[in-house]
Amino acid sequence: PLENSPEIAVMKKAQGLIQRRKYVEAEAYLNQYLAAHPSDGDVRFMMGFLMIQEKKKALALMQFQKCVQDAKDPIIRKMAEQYIKKLH
């Protein structure tokens, strides 16, 4: 089932790190996953959100643009498009 996928596990761990404001650790963790899974748009969305938290606007924009191309979930794509509009 989807709940047991590596992607879900990565997103849950990263979300926990972000909630505890461990941004550097979360970024390293997400980068490691994305290096192996570069077209995972859903995890890219989380990376974009993290870049906003770190005040890295250009990097956030890049992540959201890639997310729009690659995200499997149409809701995630739509949210990424909204962030892109806000960041411009």
CSV table of N, CA, C and O in Angstrom, one decimal:
chain,number,residue,atom,x,y,z
A,1,PRO,N,0.8,-1.2,0.0
A,1,PRO,CA,0.0,0.0,0.0
A,1,PRO,C,0.9,1.3,0.0
A,1,PRO,O,2.0,1.3,0.4
A,2,LEU,N,0.2,2.3,-0.5
A,2,LEU,CA,0.9,3.6,-0.6
A,2,LEU,C,1.5,4.1,0.7
A,2,LEU,O,2.6,4.7,0.8
A,3,GLU,N,0.8,3.9,1.8
A,3,GLU,CA,1.2,4.4,3.1
A,3,GLU,C,2.6,3.8,3.5
A,3,GLU,O,3.3,4.5,4.3
A,4,ASN,N,3.0,2.7,3.0
A,4,ASN,CA,4.3,2.1,3.3
A,4,ASN,C,5.4,2.4,2.3
A,4,ASN,O,6.4,1.9,2.3
A,5,SER,N,5.1,3.3,1.3
A,5,SER,CA,6.1,3.6,0.3
A,5,SER,C,7.2,4.5,0.9
A,5,SER,O,7.0,5.2,1.9
A,6,PRO,N,8.4,4.4,0.3
A,6,PRO,CA,9.5,5.1,0.8
A,6,PRO,C,9.2,6.6,0.7
A,6,PRO,O,9.7,7.4,1.6
A,7,GLU,N,8.5,7.1,-0.3
A,7,GLU,CA,8.2,8.5,-0.4
A,7,GLU,C,7.4,9.0,0.8
A,7,GLU,O,7.7,10.0,1.3
A,8,ILE,N,6.4,8.2,1.2
A,8,ILE,CA,5.6,8.6,2.4
A,8,ILE,C,6.5,8.7,3.6
A,8,ILE,O,6.4,9.6,4.4
A,9,ALA,N,7.4,7.7,3.8
A,9,ALA,CA,8.3,7.7,5.0
A,9,ALA,C,9.2,8.9,4.9
A,9,ALA,O,9.4,9.5,6.0
A,10,VAL,N,9.7,9.2,3.8
A,10,VAL,CA,10.6,10.4,3.6
A,10,VAL,C,9.8,11.7,4.0
A,10,VAL,O,10.3,12.5,4.7
A,11,MET,N,8.6,11.8,3.5
A,11,MET,CA,7.8,13.0,3.7
A,11,MET,C,7.5,13.1,5.2
A,11,MET,O,7.5,14.2,5.8
A,12,LYS,N,7.1,12.0,5.9
A,12,LYS,CA,6.8,12.1,7.3
A,12,LYS,C,8.0,12.5,8.1
A,12,LYS,O,7.9,13.3,9.0
A,13,LYS,N,9.2,11.9,7.8
A,13,LYS,CA,10.4,12.3,8.6
A,13,LYS,C,10.7,13.7,8.3
A,13,LYS,O,11.1,14.5,9.3
A,14,ALA,N,10.7,14.2,7.1
A,14,ALA,CA,11.1,15.6,6.8
A,14,ALA,C,10.1,16.5,7.4
A,14,ALA,O,10.5,17.5,8.0
A,15,GLN,N,8.8,16.2,7.4
A,15,GLN,CA,7.8,17.0,8.1
A,15,GLN,C,8.1,17.2,9.6
A,15,GLN,O,8.0,18.3,10.1
A,16,GLY,N,8.5,16.1,10.2
A,16,GLY,CA,8.8,16.1,11.6
A,16,GLY,C,10.0,17.0,11.9
A,16,GLY,O,10.0,17.8,12.8
A,17,LEU,N,11.0,17.0,11.0
A,17,LEU,CA,12.2,17.8,11.1
A,17,LEU,C,11.8,19.3,10.9
A,17,LEU,O,12.3,20.2,11.7
A,18,ILE,N,11.0,19.5,9.9
A,18,ILE,CA,10.6,20.9,9.7
A,18,ILE,C,9.8,21.5,10.8
A,18,ILE,O,10.0,22.6,11.3
A,19,GLN,N,8.9,20.7,11.4
A,19,GLN,CA,8.1,21.1,12.5
A,19,GLN,C,8.9,21.5,13.7
A,19,GLN,O,8.6,22.4,14.5
A,20,ARG,N,10.0,20.8,13.9
A,20,ARG,CA,11.0,21.1,15.0
A,20,ARG,C,12.0,22.1,14.6
A,20,ARG,O,13.0,22.3,15.3
A,21,ARG,N,11.8,22.7,13.4
A,21,ARG,CA,12.7,23.8,12.9
A,21,ARG,C,14.1,23.3,12.7
A,21,ARG,O,15.1,24.1,12.8
A,22,LYS,N,14.3,22.0,12.4
A,22,LYS,CA,15.6,21.4,12.1
A,22,LYS,C,15.8,21.5,10.5
A,22,LYS,O,15.8,20.5,9.8
A,23,TYR,N,15.8,22.8,10.0
A,23,TYR,CA,15.8,23.0,8.6
A,23,TYR,C,17.0,22.4,7.9
A,23,TYR,O,16.9,21.8,6.8
A,24,VAL,N,18.2,22.6,8.4
A,24,VAL,CA,19.4,22.1,7.7
A,24,VAL,C,19.3,20.6,7.6
A,24,VAL,O,19.6,20.0,6.6
A,25,GLU,N,18.9,19.9,8.7
A,25,GLU,CA,18.8,18.5,8.7
A,25,GLU,C,17.7,18.0,7.7
A,25,GLU,O,17.9,17.1,6.9
A,26,ALA,N,16.6,18.7,7.7
A,26,ALA,CA,15.5,18.4,6.7
A,26,ALA,C,16.0,18.6,5.3
A,26,ALA,O,15.7,17.7,4.4
A,27,GLU,N,16.7,19.6,5.0
A,27,GLU,CA,17.2,19.9,3.7
A,27,GLU,C,18.2,18.8,3.2
A,27,GLU,O,18.1,18.3,2.1
A,28,ALA,N,19.1,18.4,4.1
A,28,ALA,CA,20.0,17.4,3.7
A,28,ALA,C,19.3,16.0,3.5
A,28,ALA,O,19.6,15.3,2.5
A,29,TYR,N,18.3,15.7,4.3
A,29,TYR,CA,17.5,14.5,4.2
A,29,TYR,C,16.8,14.5,2.8
A,29,TYR,O,16.8,13.5,2.1
A,30,LEU,N,16.1,15.6,2.5
A,30,LEU,CA,15.3,15.7,1.3
A,30,LEU,C,16.2,15.7,0.1
A,30,LEU,O,15.9,15.0,-0.9
A,31,ASN,N,17.4,16.4,0.1
A,31,ASN,CA,18.3,16.4,-1.0
A,31,ASN,C,18.8,15.0,-1.3
A,31,ASN,O,19.0,14.6,-2.4
A,32,GLN,N,19.1,14.2,-0.2
A,32,GLN,CA,19.6,12.8,-0.4
A,32,GLN,C,18.5,12.0,-1.1
A,32,GLN,O,18.8,11.3,-2.1
A,33,TYR,N,17.3,12.1,-0.7
A,33,TYR,CA,16.2,11.4,-1.4
A,33,TYR,C,16.0,11.9,-2.8
A,33,TYR,O,15.9,11.0,-3.7
A,34,LEU,N,16.0,13.2,-3.0
A,34,LEU,CA,15.8,13.7,-4.4
A,34,LEU,C,16.9,13.4,-5.3
A,34,LEU,O,16.7,13.3,-6.5
A,35,ALA,N,18.1,13.2,-4.8
A,35,ALA,CA,19.3,12.8,-5.7
A,35,ALA,C,19.0,11.4,-6.3
A,35,ALA,O,19.3,11.2,-7.4
A,36,ALA,N,18.3,10.6,-5.5
A,36,ALA,CA,18.0,9.2,-6.0
A,36,ALA,C,16.7,9.2,-6.8
A,36,ALA,O,16.4,8.3,-7.6
A,37,HIS,N,15.8,10.1,-6.5
A,37,HIS,CA,14.4,10.2,-7.1
A,37,HIS,C,14.1,11.6,-7.6
A,37,HIS,O,13.3,12.3,-7.0
A,38,PRO,N,14.9,12.1,-8.6
A,38,PRO,CA,14.8,13.5,-9.0
A,38,PRO,C,13.4,13.9,-9.6
A,38,PRO,O,13.1,15.1,-9.6
A,39,SER,N,12.6,13.0,-10.0
A,39,SER,CA,11.3,13.3,-10.6
A,39,SER,C,10.1,13.1,-9.6
A,39,SER,O,9.0,13.1,-10.0
A,40,ASP,N,10.4,13.0,-8.3
A,40,ASP,CA,9.4,12.9,-7.3
A,40,ASP,C,8.8,14.3,-6.9
A,40,ASP,O,9.4,15.0,-6.1
A,41,GLY,N,7.8,14.7,-7.6
A,41,GLY,CA,7.2,16.0,-7.5
A,41,GLY,C,6.6,16.3,-6.1
A,41,GLY,O,6.7,17.4,-5.6
A,42,ASP,N,6.1,15.3,-5.5
A,42,ASP,CA,5.5,15.4,-4.2
A,42,ASP,C,6.5,15.8,-3.1
A,42,ASP,O,6.3,16.7,-2.3
A,43,VAL,N,7.7,15.1,-3.2
A,43,VAL,CA,8.7,15.4,-2.2
A,43,VAL,C,9.4,16.8,-2.6
A,43,VAL,O,9.7,17.6,-1.7
A,44,ARG,N,9.4,17.1,-3.9
A,44,ARG,CA,9.9,18.5,-4.3
A,44,ARG,C,9.0,19.6,-3.7
A,44,ARG,O,9.5,20.6,-3.3
A,45,PHE,N,7.7,19.3,-3.6
A,45,PHE,CA,6.8,20.3,-3.0
A,45,PHE,C,7.3,20.6,-1.6
A,45,PHE,O,7.4,21.7,-1.1
A,46,MET,N,7.6,19.5,-0.8
A,46,MET,CA,8.0,19.7,0.5
A,46,MET,C,9.3,20.5,0.6
A,46,MET,O,9.5,21.3,1.4
A,47,MET,N,10.2,20.2,-0.4
A,47,MET,CA,11.5,20.9,-0.4
A,47,MET,C,11.2,22.4,-0.7
A,47,MET,O,11.9,23.3,-0.1
A,48,GLY,N,10.3,22.7,-1.6
A,48,GLY,CA,9.9,24.1,-1.9
A,48,GLY,C,9.4,24.8,-0.6
A,48,GLY,O,9.8,25.9,-0.3
A,49,PHE,N,8.6,24.1,0.1
A,49,PHE,CA,8.1,24.7,1.4
A,49,PHE,C,9.2,24.9,2.3
A,49,PHE,O,9.3,26.0,3.0
A,50,LEU,N,10.1,24.0,2.4
A,50,LEU,CA,11.3,24.2,3.3
A,50,LEU,C,12.1,25.4,2.9
A,50,LEU,O,12.6,26.1,3.7
A,51,MET,N,12.3,25.5,1.6
A,51,MET,CA,13.1,26.7,1.1
A,51,MET,C,12.4,28.0,1.5
A,51,MET,O,13.1,29.0,1.8
A,52,ILE,N,11.1,28.0,1.5
A,52,ILE,CA,10.4,29.2,2.0
A,52,ILE,C,10.7,29.5,3.4
A,52,ILE,O,11.0,30.6,3.8
A,53,GLN,N,10.7,28.4,4.2
A,53,GLN,CA,11.0,28.6,5.7
A,53,GLN,C,12.4,29.1,5.9
A,53,GLN,O,12.7,29.9,6.8
A,54,GLU,N,13.3,28.8,5.0
A,54,GLU,CA,14.7,29.2,5.1
A,54,GLU,C,14.9,30.5,4.4
A,54,GLU,O,16.1,31.0,4.2
A,55,LYS,N,13.9,31.1,3.8
A,55,LYS,CA,14.0,32.4,3.1
A,55,LYS,C,14.8,32.3,1.9
A,55,LYS,O,15.5,33.3,1.5
A,56,LYS,N,14.7,31.2,1.2
A,56,LYS,CA,15.5,31.0,0.0
A,56,LYS,C,14.5,31.0,-1.2
A,56,LYS,O,14.1,29.9,-1.7
A,57,LYS,N,14.0,32.2,-1.5
A,57,LYS,CA,12.9,32.4,-2.5
A,57,LYS,C,13.2,31.8,-3.9
A,57,LYS,O,12.4,31.1,-4.4
A,58,ALA,N,14.4,32.0,-4.4
A,58,ALA,CA,14.7,31.5,-5.7
A,58,ALA,C,14.7,30.0,-5.8
A,58,ALA,O,14.3,29.4,-6.7
A,59,LEU,N,15.3,29.4,-4.7
A,59,LEU,CA,15.3,27.9,-4.7
A,59,LEU,C,13.9,27.4,-4.5
A,59,LEU,O,13.6,26.3,-5.0
A,60,ALA,N,13.1,28.0,-3.7
A,60,ALA,CA,11.7,27.6,-3.5
A,60,ALA,C,11.0,27.6,-4.9
A,60,ALA,O,10.3,26.6,-5.2
A,61,LEU,N,11.2,28.7,-5.6
A,61,LEU,CA,10.5,28.8,-6.9
A,61,LEU,C,10.9,27.7,-7.8
A,61,LEU,O,10.1,27.1,-8.5
A,62,MET,N,12.2,27.4,-7.8
A,62,MET,CA,12.7,26.3,-8.7
A,62,MET,C,12.1,25.0,-8.3
A,62,MET,O,11.7,24.2,-9.2
A,63,GLN,N,12.0,24.7,-7.0
A,63,GLN,CA,11.4,23.4,-6.5
A,63,GLN,C,10.0,23.3,-6.9
A,63,GLN,O,9.5,22.3,-7.4
A,64,PHE,N,9.2,24.4,-6.7
A,64,PHE,CA,7.8,24.4,-7.1
A,64,PHE,C,7.6,24.2,-8.6
A,64,PHE,O,6.6,23.6,-9.0
A,65,GLN,N,8.4,24.9,-9.4
A,65,GLN,CA,8.3,24.7,-10.8
A,65,GLN,C,8.5,23.3,-11.3
A,65,GLN,O,7.8,22.7,-12.1
A,66,LYS,N,9.5,22.6,-10.7
A,66,LYS,CA,9.8,21.2,-11.0
A,66,LYS,C,8.6,20.4,-10.5
A,66,LYS,O,8.2,19.4,-11.1
A,67,CYS,N,8.1,20.7,-9.3
A,67,CYS,CA,7.0,20.0,-8.7
A,67,CYS,C,5.8,20.0,-9.7
A,67,CYS,O,5.1,19.0,-9.9
A,68,VAL,N,5.5,21.2,-10.3
A,68,VAL,CA,4.3,21.3,-11.2
A,68,VAL,C,4.5,20.3,-12.3
A,68,VAL,O,3.5,19.6,-12.8
A,69,GLN,N,5.7,20.1,-12.8
A,69,GLN,CA,6.0,19.2,-13.9
A,69,GLN,C,5.8,17.7,-13.5
A,69,GLN,O,5.4,16.9,-14.2
A,70,ASP,N,6.3,17.4,-12.3
A,70,ASP,CA,6.5,16.0,-11.9
A,70,ASP,C,5.5,15.4,-10.9
A,70,ASP,O,5.4,14.2,-10.7
A,71,ALA,N,4.7,16.3,-10.1
A,71,ALA,CA,3.9,15.8,-9.1
A,71,ALA,C,2.8,14.9,-9.6
A,71,ALA,O,2.2,15.2,-10.6
A,72,LYS,N,2.6,13.7,-8.9
A,72,LYS,CA,1.5,12.8,-9.3
A,72,LYS,C,0.2,13.3,-8.8
A,72,LYS,O,-0.8,13.1,-9.5
A,73,ASP,N,0.2,14.0,-7.7
A,73,ASP,CA,-1.1,14.4,-7.0
A,73,ASP,C,-1.5,15.8,-7.6
A,73,ASP,O,-0.8,16.7,-7.5
A,74,PRO,N,-2.7,15.8,-8.2
A,74,PRO,CA,-3.1,17.1,-8.8
A,74,PRO,C,-3.3,18.2,-7.8
A,74,PRO,O,-3.1,19.4,-8.1
A,75,ILE,N,-3.6,17.9,-6.6
A,75,ILE,CA,-3.7,18.9,-5.5
A,75,ILE,C,-2.4,19.5,-5.2
A,75,ILE,O,-2.3,20.7,-5.0
A,76,ILE,N,-1.3,18.6,-5.1
A,76,ILE,CA,0.0,19.1,-4.9
A,76,ILE,C,0.4,20.1,-6.0
A,76,ILE,O,1.0,21.1,-5.8
A,77,ARG,N,0.1,19.7,-7.3
A,77,ARG,CA,0.5,20.5,-8.4
A,77,ARG,C,-0.2,21.9,-8.3
A,77,ARG,O,0.4,22.9,-8.5
A,78,LYS,N,-1.5,21.9,-7.9
A,78,LYS,CA,-2.2,23.1,-7.8
A,78,LYS,C,-1.6,24.0,-6.7
A,78,LYS,O,-1.5,25.2,-6.9
A,79,MET,N,-1.3,23.4,-5.6
A,79,MET,CA,-0.7,24.2,-4.5
A,79,MET,C,0.7,24.7,-4.9
A,79,MET,O,1.0,25.9,-4.6
A,80,ALA,N,1.4,24.0,-5.7
A,80,ALA,CA,2.7,24.4,-6.2
A,80,ALA,C,2.5,25.6,-7.1
A,80,ALA,O,3.3,26.6,-7.0
A,81,GLU,N,1.5,25.6,-8.0
A,81,GLU,CA,1.2,26.7,-8.9
A,81,GLU,C,0.9,27.9,-8.1
A,81,GLU,O,1.3,29.1,-8.4
A,82,GLN,N,0.1,27.8,-7.0
A,82,GLN,CA,-0.2,28.9,-6.1
A,82,GLN,C,1.0,29.5,-5.5
A,82,GLN,O,1.1,30.8,-5.4
A,83,TYR,N,1.9,28.7,-5.0
A,83,TYR,CA,3.2,29.2,-4.4
A,83,TYR,C,4.0,30.0,-5.5
A,83,TYR,O,4.6,31.0,-5.2
A,84,ILE,N,4.0,29.4,-6.7
A,84,ILE,CA,4.8,30.1,-7.8
A,84,ILE,C,4.2,31.5,-8.0
A,84,ILE,O,5.0,32.5,-8.1
A,85,LYS,N,2.9,31.7,-8.0
A,85,LYS,CA,2.3,33.0,-8.2
A,85,LYS,C,2.7,33.9,-7.0
A,85,LYS,O,3.0,35.1,-7.2
A,86,LYS,N,2.6,33.4,-5.8
A,86,LYS,CA,3.0,34.2,-4.6
A,86,LYS,C,4.4,34.7,-4.7
A,86,LYS,O,4.8,35.8,-4.2
A,87,LEU,N,5.3,33.8,-5.2
A,87,LEU,CA,6.7,34.1,-5.1
A,87,LEU,C,7.2,35.0,-6.2
A,87,LEU,O,8.3,35.5,-6.2
A,88,HIS,N,6.4,35.2,-7.3
A,88,HIS,CA,6.8,36.1,-8.4
A,88,HIS,C,6.6,37.5,-8.0
A,88,HIS,O,5.9,38.0,-7.2
